[in-house]
Coordinates of C-alpha atoms in Angstrom, one line a residue:
Chain A
M1 CA 102.9 93.3 39.7
A2 CA 101.0 95.6 42.1
K3 CA 100.7 94.4 45.6
K4 CA 97.4 93.0 46.7
K5 CA 95.4 95.3 48.7
R6 CA 94.8 94.1 52.4
F7 CA 91.8 95.1 54.5
G8 CA 91.5 95.2 58.2
V9 CA 89.5 96.8 61.1
S10 CA 90.6 100.3 61.8
Q11 CA 93.0 100.8 64.9
A12 CA 90.7 102.9 66.6
L13 CA 87.9 100.5 66.3
T14 CA 90.0 97.4 67.3
R15 CA 91.2 99.4 70.3
G16 CA 87.5 100.3 71.2
L17 CA 86.3 96.5 70.9
T18 CA 89.4 95.3 72.8
E19 CA 88.9 97.7 75.8
T20 CA 85.2 97.1 76.1
I21 CA 85.8 93.4 76.2
N22 CA 88.4 93.7 78.8
V23 CA 86.3 95.9 80.9
V24 CA 83.4 93.1 81.0
E25 CA 85.8 90.2 81.5
N26 CA 87.6 92.0 84.4
N27 CA 84.7 93.4 86.2
A28 CA 81.4 91.7 85.4
G29 CA 80.2 89.7 88.4
I30 CA 82.5 91.5 90.9
F31 CA 80.4 94.6 91.3
R32 CA 77.3 96.0 89.8
N33 CA 76.1 99.5 89.4
T34 CA 72.6 100.2 90.7
V35 CA 70.4 102.6 92.6
L36 CA 69.8 101.7 96.2
P37 CA 67.1 102.8 98.8
L38 CA 68.9 105.0 101.3
S39 CA 66.7 103.2 103.9
R40 CA 68.8 100.0 103.4
I41 CA 72.1 101.7 103.9
E42 CA 74.3 101.6 107.1
L43 CA 77.7 103.5 107.7
D44 CA 80.8 101.6 108.4
P45 CA 81.9 102.1 112.1
E46 CA 85.2 100.8 111.2
N47 CA 85.9 103.4 108.4
P48 CA 88.8 105.5 109.6
R49 CA 87.0 108.9 109.0
K50 CA 86.0 110.2 112.5
L51 CA 82.6 111.9 111.6
A52 CA 80.6 112.2 114.8
I53 CA 77.4 112.6 112.9
D54 CA 75.5 109.6 111.7
L55 CA 72.3 108.6 109.8
L56 CA 70.1 108.8 112.9
D57 CA 71.2 112.4 113.6
I58 CA 70.2 113.4 110.3
R59 CA 66.9 111.6 110.3
Q60 CA 65.8 112.6 113.7
G61 CA 67.9 115.6 114.6
I62 CA 70.7 116.0 116.8
Q63 CA 69.7 115.5 120.4
A64 CA 70.4 118.6 122.7
T65 CA 71.8 116.0 125.3
D66 CA 74.4 114.4 122.9
P67 CA 77.9 114.7 124.2
W68 CA 79.0 115.6 120.7
V69 CA 76.3 118.1 120.0
S70 CA 78.5 120.9 119.0
Q71 CA 80.9 118.9 116.7
K72 CA 77.8 117.4 115.1
Q73 CA 76.3 120.7 114.5
E74 CA 79.5 121.8 112.7
E75 CA 79.4 118.8 110.7
L76 CA 75.9 119.1 109.8
E77 CA 76.6 122.7 108.6
R78 CA 79.4 121.5 106.2
L79 CA 77.1 118.7 104.8
K80 CA 74.4 121.1 104.0
E81 CA 76.5 122.5 101.2
L82 CA 77.0 119.1 99.6
A83 CA 73.3 118.4 100.2
A84 CA 72.4 121.5 98.1
T85 CA 74.3 120.3 95.1
I86 CA 72.9 116.7 95.5
A87 CA 69.4 118.0 95.7
S88 CA 69.9 119.8 92.2
T89 CA 72.2 117.2 90.4
G90 CA 72.2 114.1 92.5
V91 CA 75.6 112.3 93.4
I92 CA 78.2 112.5 90.7
N93 CA 80.0 109.4 91.7
P94 CA 78.3 106.4 93.0
I95 CA 78.9 105.4 96.6
V96 CA 80.5 102.0 97.2
V97 CA 78.7 99.5 99.3
Y98 CA 78.6 95.7 100.1
K99 CA 75.8 93.5 100.9
R100 CA 75.5 92.7 104.6
G101 CA 72.3 90.6 105.1
D102 CA 69.3 92.8 103.9
I103 CA 71.1 96.0 104.1
Y104 CA 74.2 97.5 102.5
R105 CA 77.2 98.9 104.4
V106 CA 79.0 101.7 103.0
V107 CA 82.7 101.2 102.0
A108 CA 83.1 104.5 100.4
G109 CA 80.8 107.7 100.3
E110 CA 79.6 108.4 104.0
R111 CA 79.1 112.0 103.4
R112 CA 77.4 111.5 100.3
C113 CA 75.0 109.3 102.0
L114 CA 74.4 111.6 104.9
A115 CA 74.1 114.6 102.6
S116 CA 71.7 112.6 100.3
V117 CA 69.5 111.9 103.3
L118 CA 69.6 115.5 104.3
A119 CA 68.7 116.5 100.8
G120 CA 65.4 114.5 101.4
K121 CA 66.4 111.9 98.6
Q122 CA 65.1 108.5 98.8
E123 CA 67.7 106.5 96.7
I124 CA 71.3 106.8 95.8
D125 CA 73.5 105.6 93.0
A126 CA 75.7 102.9 94.3
R127 CA 78.4 100.3 93.1
V128 CA 77.5 97.1 95.0
F129 CA 80.2 94.6 95.7
N130 CA 78.7 91.1 95.5
E131 CA 80.9 89.9 98.3
K132 CA 82.5 91.8 101.3
P133 CA 85.6 93.1 100.0
K134 CA 88.8 91.5 101.7
G135 CA 90.2 93.4 104.5
F136 CA 93.1 95.0 102.3
D137 CA 90.8 95.8 99.2
L138 CA 88.2 97.4 101.6
K139 CA 90.8 99.6 103.1
L140 CA 92.3 100.5 99.9
V141 CA 89.0 101.5 98.5
Q142 CA 88.4 103.7 101.6
W143 CA 92.0 105.1 101.2
V144 CA 91.5 105.9 97.5
E145 CA 88.2 107.7 98.3
N146 CA 89.6 109.5 101.3
T147 CA 92.6 110.8 99.6
A148 CA 90.2 112.7 97.2
R149 CA 88.9 114.6 100.3
D150 CA 90.6 117.6 101.7
D151 CA 89.0 117.8 105.1
L152 CA 90.7 115.0 106.5
S153 CA 93.2 115.5 109.3
L154 CA 96.7 114.2 109.3
D155 CA 95.8 111.9 112.1
E156 CA 92.9 110.4 110.1
R157 CA 95.2 110.1 107.1
L158 CA 97.8 108.1 109.3
D159 CA 95.0 106.0 110.6
N160 CA 94.1 105.2 107.1
I161 CA 97.6 104.2 106.1
R162 CA 98.2 102.3 109.2
D163 CA 95.0 100.2 108.7
L164 CA 95.9 99.7 105.1
I165 CA 99.4 98.4 106.0
K166 CA 97.8 96.1 108.7
E167 CA 95.4 94.6 106.2
Y168 CA 98.1 94.3 103.5
C169 CA 100.1 92.4 105.9
V170 CA 97.2 90.2 106.9
Q171 CA 96.4 89.4 103.3
Y172 CA 99.9 89.2 101.9
G173 CA 102.1 88.1 104.7
D174 CA 104.3 90.1 107.1
V175 CA 106.4 91.8 104.6
P176 CA 108.6 94.8 105.6
I177 CA 106.8 97.9 104.2
T178 CA 109.2 100.0 102.3
A179 CA 108.4 103.5 100.9
T180 CA 108.3 101.9 97.5
L181 CA 105.9 99.1 98.4
L182 CA 103.7 101.9 100.1
K183 CA 103.8 103.9 96.9
D184 CA 103.0 101.0 94.8
I185 CA 99.8 100.1 96.8
T186 CA 98.5 103.6 97.3
S187 CA 99.8 105.5 94.1
L188 CA 101.4 108.0 96.4
S189 CA 104.4 109.7 95.3
L190 CA 107.6 108.2 96.6
P191 CA 108.5 111.3 98.8
Q192 CA 104.9 111.1 100.1
A193 CA 105.1 107.5 100.8
T194 CA 108.5 108.1 102.6
Y195 CA 107.1 111.0 104.7
Y196 CA 104.2 108.8 105.8
L197 CA 106.4 106.0 106.9
T198 CA 108.6 108.4 108.7
V199 CA 105.6 109.9 110.6
L200 CA 104.1 106.5 111.4
N201 CA 107.4 105.6 113.1
A202 CA 107.7 109.0 114.8
P203 CA 108.7 109.4 118.4
D204 CA 105.8 109.5 120.9
D205 CA 106.0 113.4 121.5
V206 CA 105.3 113.9 117.7
K207 CA 102.7 111.3 117.7
T208 CA 100.8 113.0 120.5
L209 CA 101.0 116.4 118.8
I210 CA 99.6 115.0 115.5
K211 CA 96.7 113.2 117.4
D212 CA 95.8 116.5 119.2
G213 CA 95.8 118.4 116.0
T214 CA 98.8 120.6 116.7
L215 CA 100.9 119.2 113.9
R216 CA 98.8 119.0 110.7
S217 CA 101.2 119.0 107.9
L218 CA 102.7 115.9 106.7
D219 CA 106.1 117.2 105.5
K220 CA 106.8 119.1 108.8
A221 CA 105.7 116.2 110.9
A222 CA 108.0 114.1 108.7
L223 CA 111.0 116.4 109.2
I224 CA 110.5 116.8 112.9
A225 CA 109.9 113.1 113.4
S226 CA 113.2 112.5 111.5
I227 CA 115.1 114.6 114.0
T228 CA 116.9 112.2 116.4
A229 CA 118.1 114.5 119.1
P230 CA 115.3 115.1 121.6
A231 CA 116.4 118.9 122.3
V232 CA 116.7 119.8 118.6
R233 CA 113.2 118.1 118.0
Q234 CA 111.8 120.1 120.8
E235 CA 113.1 123.2 119.4
A236 CA 111.6 122.3 115.9
I237 CA 108.3 121.5 117.5
T238 CA 108.1 124.9 119.4
A239 CA 108.9 126.7 116.0
C240 CA 106.4 124.7 114.1
I241 CA 103.8 125.5 116.7
E242 CA 104.7 129.2 116.3
G243 CA 104.0 128.8 112.5
Y244 CA 107.5 128.5 111.1
S245 CA 107.5 127.5 107.6
L246 CA 109.1 124.2 106.3
K247 CA 112.1 126.0 105.1
Q248 CA 112.8 127.7 108.3
L249 CA 112.3 124.4 110.2
R250 CA 114.9 122.8 108.0
S251 CA 117.3 125.7 108.7
I252 CA 116.8 125.0 112.5
V253 CA 117.8 121.3 111.8
T254 CA 120.7 122.4 109.8
K255 CA 122.0 125.0 112.3
N256 CA 121.8 122.4 115.1
K257 CA 123.5 119.8 113.0
I258 CA 126.5 122.1 112.7
L259 CA 126.3 123.0 116.4
T260 CA 126.3 119.5 117.7
T261 CA 128.8 118.1 115.5
K262 CA 132.1 118.1 117.3
K263 CA 135.1 119.2 115.3
V264 CA 137.7 116.6 115.2
I265 CA 141.2 118.0 114.9
V266 CA 143.1 116.1 112.3
P267 CA 146.8 116.8 111.9
N268 CA 147.1 119.1 108.9
V269 CA 149.9 117.9 106.6
K270 CA 151.3 121.0 104.9
R271 CA 150.6 120.8 101.2
R272 CA 150.1 123.0 98.3
G273 CA 146.6 124.3 97.3
R274 CA 143.6 124.9 99.3
T275 CA 143.4 123.4 103.0
S276 CA 141.2 120.6 103.3
T277 CA 138.5 121.1 105.8
R278 CA 136.5 117.9 105.3
V279 CA 136.9 114.4 104.1
N280 CA 135.5 113.4 100.8
M281 CA 133.7 110.2 101.3
G282 CA 134.0 109.2 97.5
Y283 CA 131.2 107.8 95.4
T284 CA 129.8 104.6 94.1
A285 CA 127.3 103.5 91.4
N286 CA 126.3 100.6 93.5
P287 CA 123.7 101.6 96.4
K288 CA 124.2 98.2 97.9
V289 CA 127.7 99.4 99.0
V290 CA 126.1 102.2 101.1
K291 CA 123.7 99.4 102.5
Q292 CA 126.5 97.2 103.4
L293 CA 128.3 100.3 105.2
I294 CA 125.0 101.3 107.1
D295 CA 124.4 97.6 108.1
A296 CA 128.0 97.2 109.5
V297 CA 127.5 100.4 111.7
L298 CA 124.0 99.3 112.8
L299 CA 125.4 96.2 114.1
Q300 CA 127.1 97.9 116.7
E301 CA 125.1 98.0 120.0
R302 CA 125.2 102.0 120.3
Y303 CA 123.7 102.3 116.8
K304 CA 121.0 99.7 117.2
K305 CA 118.4 102.3 117.9
Y306 CA 118.8 103.9 114.6
V307 CA 117.7 100.7 112.7
A308 CA 114.2 102.0 112.1
T309 CA 115.5 105.1 110.5
F310 CA 116.8 103.1 107.6
N311 CA 113.6 100.7 107.3
S312 CA 111.9 102.6 104.6
V313 CA 114.9 103.0 102.3
N314 CA 114.8 101.3 98.9
W315 CA 118.2 100.3 98.1
D316 CA 117.6 100.0 94.3
Y317 CA 117.3 103.9 94.2
L318 CA 120.6 105.9 94.1
D319 CA 118.9 109.2 95.5
Q320 CA 117.5 107.2 98.6
A321 CA 120.9 105.5 99.2
T322 CA 122.5 108.9 99.1
K323 CA 120.0 110.5 101.5
A324 CA 120.5 107.4 103.7
F325 CA 124.3 107.8 103.7
R326 CA 124.0 111.3 104.5
Q327 CA 121.7 110.3 107.5
L328 CA 124.4 107.8 108.6
I329 CA 126.9 110.6 108.6
D330 CA 124.7 112.8 110.6
I331 CA 124.2 109.9 113.0
L332 CA 127.9 109.1 113.4
E333 CA 128.7 112.9 113.7
L334 CA 126.0 113.2 116.5
E335 CA 127.3 110.2 118.4
Q336 CA 130.8 111.6 118.1
V337 CA 132.8 109.0 116.7
G338 CA 136.3 108.8 117.7
Chain B
M1 CA 64.1 79.7 80.3
K2 CA 66.7 81.0 78.0
V3 CA 66.2 84.4 76.3
I4 CA 68.5 84.6 73.1
A5 CA 68.7 88.0 71.3
F6 CA 70.4 88.9 68.0
L7 CA 71.7 92.4 68.1
N8 CA 73.8 94.8 65.9
N9 CA 72.8 98.4 65.6
K10 CA 73.9 98.4 62.0
G11 CA 70.9 97.3 59.7
G12 CA 71.1 94.7 57.0
V13 CA 73.5 92.4 58.7
G14 CA 71.1 89.5 58.9
K15 CA 69.6 89.8 62.4
T16 CA 66.1 88.8 61.3
T17 CA 67.5 85.8 59.3
C18 CA 69.5 84.6 62.2
S19 CA 66.5 85.1 64.5
R20 CA 64.5 83.1 62.2
L21 CA 66.7 80.1 61.8
M22 CA 67.3 80.0 65.7
A23 CA 63.6 80.0 66.4
E24 CA 62.9 77.5 63.9
Y25 CA 65.7 75.3 64.8
L26 CA 64.8 75.3 68.7
S27 CA 61.2 74.9 68.0
K28 CA 61.1 72.6 64.8
V29 CA 64.3 70.6 65.1
K30 CA 64.9 70.5 68.8
R31 CA 61.2 70.4 69.7
I32 CA 61.4 73.0 72.4
P33 CA 58.4 75.3 73.1
T34 CA 59.7 78.6 71.8
L35 CA 58.4 82.1 71.7
G36 CA 59.6 84.4 69.1
I37 CA 59.5 88.2 69.7
D38 CA 59.7 91.0 67.1
F39 CA 61.2 94.1 68.7
D40 CA 62.0 95.8 65.5
P41 CA 59.4 98.4 64.4
Q42 CA 60.1 97.3 60.8
C43 CA 58.2 94.1 61.8
N44 CA 60.2 91.9 59.2
F45 CA 60.5 89.0 61.7
S46 CA 56.5 89.2 62.3
H47 CA 55.9 89.1 58.6
Q48 CA 57.6 85.8 58.3
Y49 CA 54.9 84.1 60.4
L50 CA 51.9 86.3 60.3
S51 CA 50.3 88.3 57.7
M52 CA 50.9 91.7 59.0
E53 CA 48.4 94.4 58.1
I54 CA 48.8 98.1 57.2
D55 CA 48.1 100.3 60.0
P56 CA 45.5 102.8 58.7
A57 CA 46.6 105.2 61.6
A58 CA 50.0 105.1 60.3
P59 CA 50.2 104.1 56.8
E60 CA 54.0 103.5 56.7
G61 CA 53.7 101.0 59.7
L62 CA 52.6 97.4 60.1
M63 CA 50.3 96.1 62.7
P64 CA 49.5 92.4 63.7
P65 CA 46.4 90.8 62.2
L66 CA 43.4 89.6 64.1
H67 CA 44.3 87.1 66.6
P68 CA 42.9 83.6 65.9
D69 CA 41.4 83.2 69.4
Y70 CA 39.6 86.6 69.0
N71 CA 35.8 86.4 69.0
P72 CA 34.0 89.8 68.7
H73 CA 30.9 88.2 69.9
D74 CA 32.5 86.8 73.1
P75 CA 31.9 89.2 76.1
D76 CA 35.3 88.3 77.5
D77 CA 36.9 90.0 74.3
A78 CA 34.7 93.0 74.6
D79 CA 37.6 95.3 75.7
W80 CA 39.9 93.9 73.2
D81 CA 40.4 95.0 69.5
G82 CA 41.6 91.5 68.5
R83 CA 45.2 92.3 67.8
S84 CA 48.2 91.7 70.2
S85 CA 51.7 92.7 69.7
I86 CA 54.7 92.7 72.0
A87 CA 54.4 96.5 72.3
E88 CA 51.4 95.8 74.6
I89 CA 53.9 95.5 77.4
F90 CA 54.6 99.3 77.3
Y91 CA 51.0 100.1 77.8
G92 CA 50.3 97.8 80.7
Q93 CA 48.3 95.3 78.6
G94 CA 48.8 91.5 78.3
V95 CA 50.4 89.9 75.4
I96 CA 48.6 87.1 73.7
P97 CA 51.1 85.2 71.4
Y98 CA 49.9 83.9 68.0
P99 CA 50.4 80.4 66.9
T100 CA 52.6 79.8 63.8
Y101 CA 52.8 77.3 61.0
V102 CA 55.9 76.1 62.8
E103 CA 55.4 73.4 65.3
N104 CA 56.2 74.5 68.9
L105 CA 56.8 78.2 67.8
D106 CA 54.5 80.9 69.1
F107 CA 55.0 84.5 68.2
A108 CA 54.6 88.0 69.6
P109 CA 54.8 90.3 66.7
G110 CA 55.8 94.0 66.5
H111 CA 53.6 96.9 66.0
A112 CA 55.4 99.7 64.3
E113 CA 53.7 102.7 65.6
R114 CA 53.8 101.5 69.3
L115 CA 57.2 100.3 69.1
L116 CA 58.4 103.6 67.7
A117 CA 56.5 105.4 70.5
A118 CA 58.4 103.3 73.1
E119 CA 61.7 104.2 71.4
A120 CA 60.8 107.7 71.7
V121 CA 60.2 107.9 75.3
R122 CA 61.7 110.8 77.2
K123 CA 65.0 110.1 79.0
S124 CA 63.6 110.8 82.4
E125 CA 60.9 108.1 82.1
V126 CA 62.8 105.6 79.9
V127 CA 64.0 103.4 82.8
D128 CA 60.6 102.8 84.1
K129 CA 58.4 102.8 80.9
V130 CA 60.6 100.8 78.6
H131 CA 63.8 99.2 79.9
R132 CA 62.1 97.2 82.5
Q133 CA 59.1 96.1 80.6
L134 CA 60.4 93.2 78.6
T135 CA 62.2 91.6 81.6
G136 CA 58.9 92.0 83.7
F137 CA 57.0 90.3 80.7
L138 CA 59.4 87.4 80.4
S139 CA 59.5 86.7 84.0
S140 CA 55.9 86.4 84.5
P141 CA 54.7 82.9 85.5
D142 CA 52.6 82.5 82.5
V143 CA 55.5 83.0 80.0
C144 CA 58.0 81.0 82.0
E145 CA 55.5 78.0 82.2
A146 CA 54.7 78.1 78.4
Y147 CA 58.1 78.4 77.0
Q148 CA 61.6 77.3 77.5
A149 CA 63.2 79.4 74.9
V150 CA 62.7 82.9 73.6
V151 CA 64.2 84.3 70.4
I152 CA 64.2 88.0 70.0
D153 CA 65.0 90.0 66.7
T154 CA 65.9 93.6 67.5
A155 CA 65.9 97.0 65.9
P156 CA 69.0 98.5 64.2
S157 CA 69.5 100.9 67.0
K158 CA 71.2 101.6 70.4
G159 CA 68.0 103.0 71.8
P160 CA 65.5 102.0 74.7
L161 CA 64.1 99.1 72.8
T162 CA 67.6 97.4 72.3
V163 CA 68.5 98.4 76.0
S164 CA 65.2 96.7 77.1
V165 CA 66.4 93.5 75.2
M166 CA 69.7 93.6 76.8
K167 CA 68.0 93.7 80.3
A168 CA 65.9 90.7 79.5
A169 CA 68.2 88.5 77.5
T170 CA 70.4 85.6 79.1
H171 CA 72.4 85.1 75.8
I172 CA 73.2 87.5 73.0
V173 CA 74.7 87.0 69.6
I174 CA 75.8 89.7 67.4
P175 CA 75.6 88.9 63.7
S176 CA 77.9 90.9 61.4
V177 CA 78.9 91.2 58.0
M178 CA 82.7 91.4 57.8
E179 CA 82.6 95.1 56.8
E180 CA 83.7 98.2 58.5
Q181 CA 80.4 99.7 59.2
P182 CA 78.8 96.4 60.6
V183 CA 82.1 96.0 62.6
Q184 CA 81.3 99.5 64.1
G185 CA 77.9 98.1 65.0
I186 CA 79.5 95.3 67.1
Y187 CA 81.4 98.0 69.1
G188 CA 77.9 99.8 69.7
M189 CA 76.5 96.4 71.0
L190 CA 79.6 95.6 73.1
Q191 CA 79.1 99.0 74.8
L192 CA 75.7 98.0 75.7
W193 CA 76.8 94.6 76.8
M194 CA 79.3 96.3 79.0
Q195 CA 76.9 98.5 80.7
E196 CA 74.4 95.9 81.2
S197 CA 76.9 93.3 82.5
L198 CA 78.1 95.7 85.2
T199 CA 74.7 96.1 86.5
R200 CA 74.1 92.4 86.8
E201 CA 74.5 89.9 89.9
K202 CA 77.1 87.1 89.4
S203 CA 74.3 84.6 89.4
N204 CA 72.5 86.3 86.5
P205 CA 75.1 87.0 83.8
L206 CA 74.5 88.3 80.3
T207 CA 76.4 85.8 78.1
L208 CA 77.8 87.0 74.8
I209 CA 77.7 83.8 72.9
G210 CA 79.7 85.6 70.2
I211 CA 80.0 87.6 67.0
L212 CA 78.7 85.5 64.1
P213 CA 80.1 86.3 60.6
N214 CA 77.1 86.5 58.4
M215 CA 76.5 87.0 54.6
F216 CA 80.0 85.9 54.3
K217 CA 81.6 86.1 50.7
Q218 CA 84.9 84.5 49.8
T219 CA 86.2 88.2 48.9
R220 CA 89.6 89.5 50.2
L221 CA 87.5 92.2 52.1
H222 CA 85.5 89.7 54.3
K223 CA 88.4 87.2 54.6
D224 CA 90.8 90.0 55.7
I225 CA 88.4 91.6 58.2
L226 CA 87.5 88.3 59.7
K227 CA 91.1 87.3 60.1
S228 CA 92.0 90.6 61.7
L229 CA 89.2 90.1 64.1
Q230 CA 90.2 86.6 64.8
D231 CA 94.0 87.4 65.4
N232 CA 93.1 90.0 68.1
A233 CA 93.6 88.4 71.4
A234 CA 90.5 90.0 73.2
I235 CA 88.1 89.9 70.2
G236 CA 89.3 86.7 68.7
K237 CA 87.7 84.5 71.3
Y238 CA 84.3 85.9 70.7
I239 CA 84.5 85.4 67.0
L240 CA 82.3 82.1 66.4
P241 CA 84.0 79.4 64.6
I242 CA 81.0 79.0 62.3
K243 CA 79.5 81.4 59.7
L244 CA 76.6 81.9 57.5
C245 CA 77.5 82.6 53.8
Q246 CA 75.7 85.1 51.5
R247 CA 73.0 82.8 49.9
I248 CA 69.8 83.8 48.0
V249 CA 68.0 80.9 49.3
F250 CA 67.8 82.8 52.7
A251 CA 66.1 85.5 51.0
E252 CA 63.8 83.1 48.7
I253 CA 62.4 81.5 51.8
D254 CA 61.2 84.8 52.9
A255 CA 58.5 84.9 50.3
E256 CA 55.1 84.0 51.5
E257 CA 54.6 81.5 48.5
A258 CA 58.0 79.8 49.1
T259 CA 58.0 76.1 49.4
P260 CA 59.2 74.9 51.6
R261 CA 59.0 77.8 54.0
S262 CA 61.6 76.5 56.4
I263 CA 65.1 76.1 55.6
F264 CA 65.2 73.0 57.9
D265 CA 62.6 71.3 55.5
F266 CA 65.1 71.5 52.7
P267 CA 66.5 68.1 51.6
D268 CA 69.2 66.8 54.2
H269 CA 72.1 67.6 51.8
H270 CA 71.1 71.0 50.7
V271 CA 74.0 73.3 51.3
A272 CA 72.1 76.2 53.0
R273 CA 70.3 73.7 55.3
C274 CA 73.7 72.1 56.4
E275 CA 75.1 75.5 57.0
A276 CA 72.1 76.8 59.1
L277 CA 72.1 73.5 61.0
E278 CA 75.7 73.7 61.9
V279 CA 75.2 77.2 63.0
C280 CA 72.2 76.7 65.0
E281 CA 73.6 73.5 66.6
H282 CA 76.6 75.3 67.6
L283 CA 74.6 78.2 69.2
A284 CA 72.2 76.0 70.9
E285 CA 74.9 73.7 72.3
R286 CA 76.4 76.9 73.9
I287 CA 73.1 78.3 75.0
L288 CA 71.4 75.1 76.4
N289 CA 74.4 73.1 77.8
H290 CA 76.6 75.8 79.0
G291 CA 74.5 78.0 81.2

């Protein structure tokens, strides 16, 4: 007997229906998309971007007596480009705001607001949160918006991440921030998250250089911050200021590592084959073994200063454990074991 | 005031029948002052309650009859042609609902040509000229004072008229035949529901009461499609647990000479009346008692 024919809604349609319902269920009532008068919008003074120019400067012109006049003029020039596109096509992405009394405070989209006013617009497309986003969510939105921008300095990006971590701890408790956790909450890649954490824990000399804009590249800053020996670090900083590439900086670190490592003379027992020049440290499939070794070393008084170096390691990853182990060897060699 | 709209951009799925049943249930059975609105240029819903006339200016279209309150000799009516349709809202004029043969039910009929003109408004002007007008009309003090419920029949489209209804409604129901094309119509309406929901304040949601299986036949096609929708975790909870079956009586009562004219005047045990009552009770319970 022939099989009875079965009917059903097509897969594509089922998927479309499901997705649409989910969007409404997950988002309705949390925010709404609308058009707002620009006159009811204010910028967020706590947003980590450090634009000197504000709405008043756009509306009334920059005062000649303003202490920031030259910076504001520069920013105004950069805003004019955006204003020109907004004048012709409007803003492509709505700004994000939340209601604060009878005005709306910008969570993300400062430049779009400023440029829209500059373009002579009266209104702007906005996504309005019905409630003030919680500290962490607010910082996260600002972070997500800011990562899409390329004119943010390393210092501003670090401020962003620092605030984000601070708010995360306020909201979810004082948990240790590992690179993996940072990667999960920011969608950064793991290496990038590791770099950020390293730079956040950088020695003061590195931090000062980032603040004054001398160090602008994240990977170079991370490499320099990870150099524990002050003299080597200084050499790397000087090289970096002179415009050395990342590869060249790495070679400085490697060269110094070789120089600073004291050769320990081990009695060479005569045996067949090639002479051994180094100790093979073996291998393990269990990264926790490495953690145990490192923990044991760090317990000793003289190594306690290196604890922070290993804070960001995720012990579930073999490559991170391997890297940590190499760092341990570097430290032990530097501190001249034996 | 509850504003209930029946929507599906596929035609022939029973939007008008459902609108009619709901309007009559609320006004006649529940005794709630109700306003019926016909937002479909085809004006079939209007034809149930008023003797719509052929528009000499647009022979294919219908227009409302002269209003019973119209008096050509009254100086107050000097500037009025005696006809009033819901389409007046797009022309900045007042709407004067018509009384109907159903107790507690007033009616704002459609006007084919004028509704079609609103549907064809240019994109740049559509928000001000069409989308916001029905909301404005339904929030006017006169309407809010006169009616506790509004039932709107819509055009089989996703155009400005339907968007206007979405913006004005508090509750929506999507009737659908359990076949592929009408289910595609559900998707179109869910898209509009999504767009509208994301513009609303938390205190003013657009509630999707659900998808109402309509003109249901005990065939494998209808049963299988209904089951596949019910079995889906996301969609299933929006498939209403009641349905209207395919019955010739729903078409028969459309005729002007039909007696009785309302399904709710049929004998208590009549199968179509029982079914309509069950569906309307369920919808009314959700609309009136749960926000």
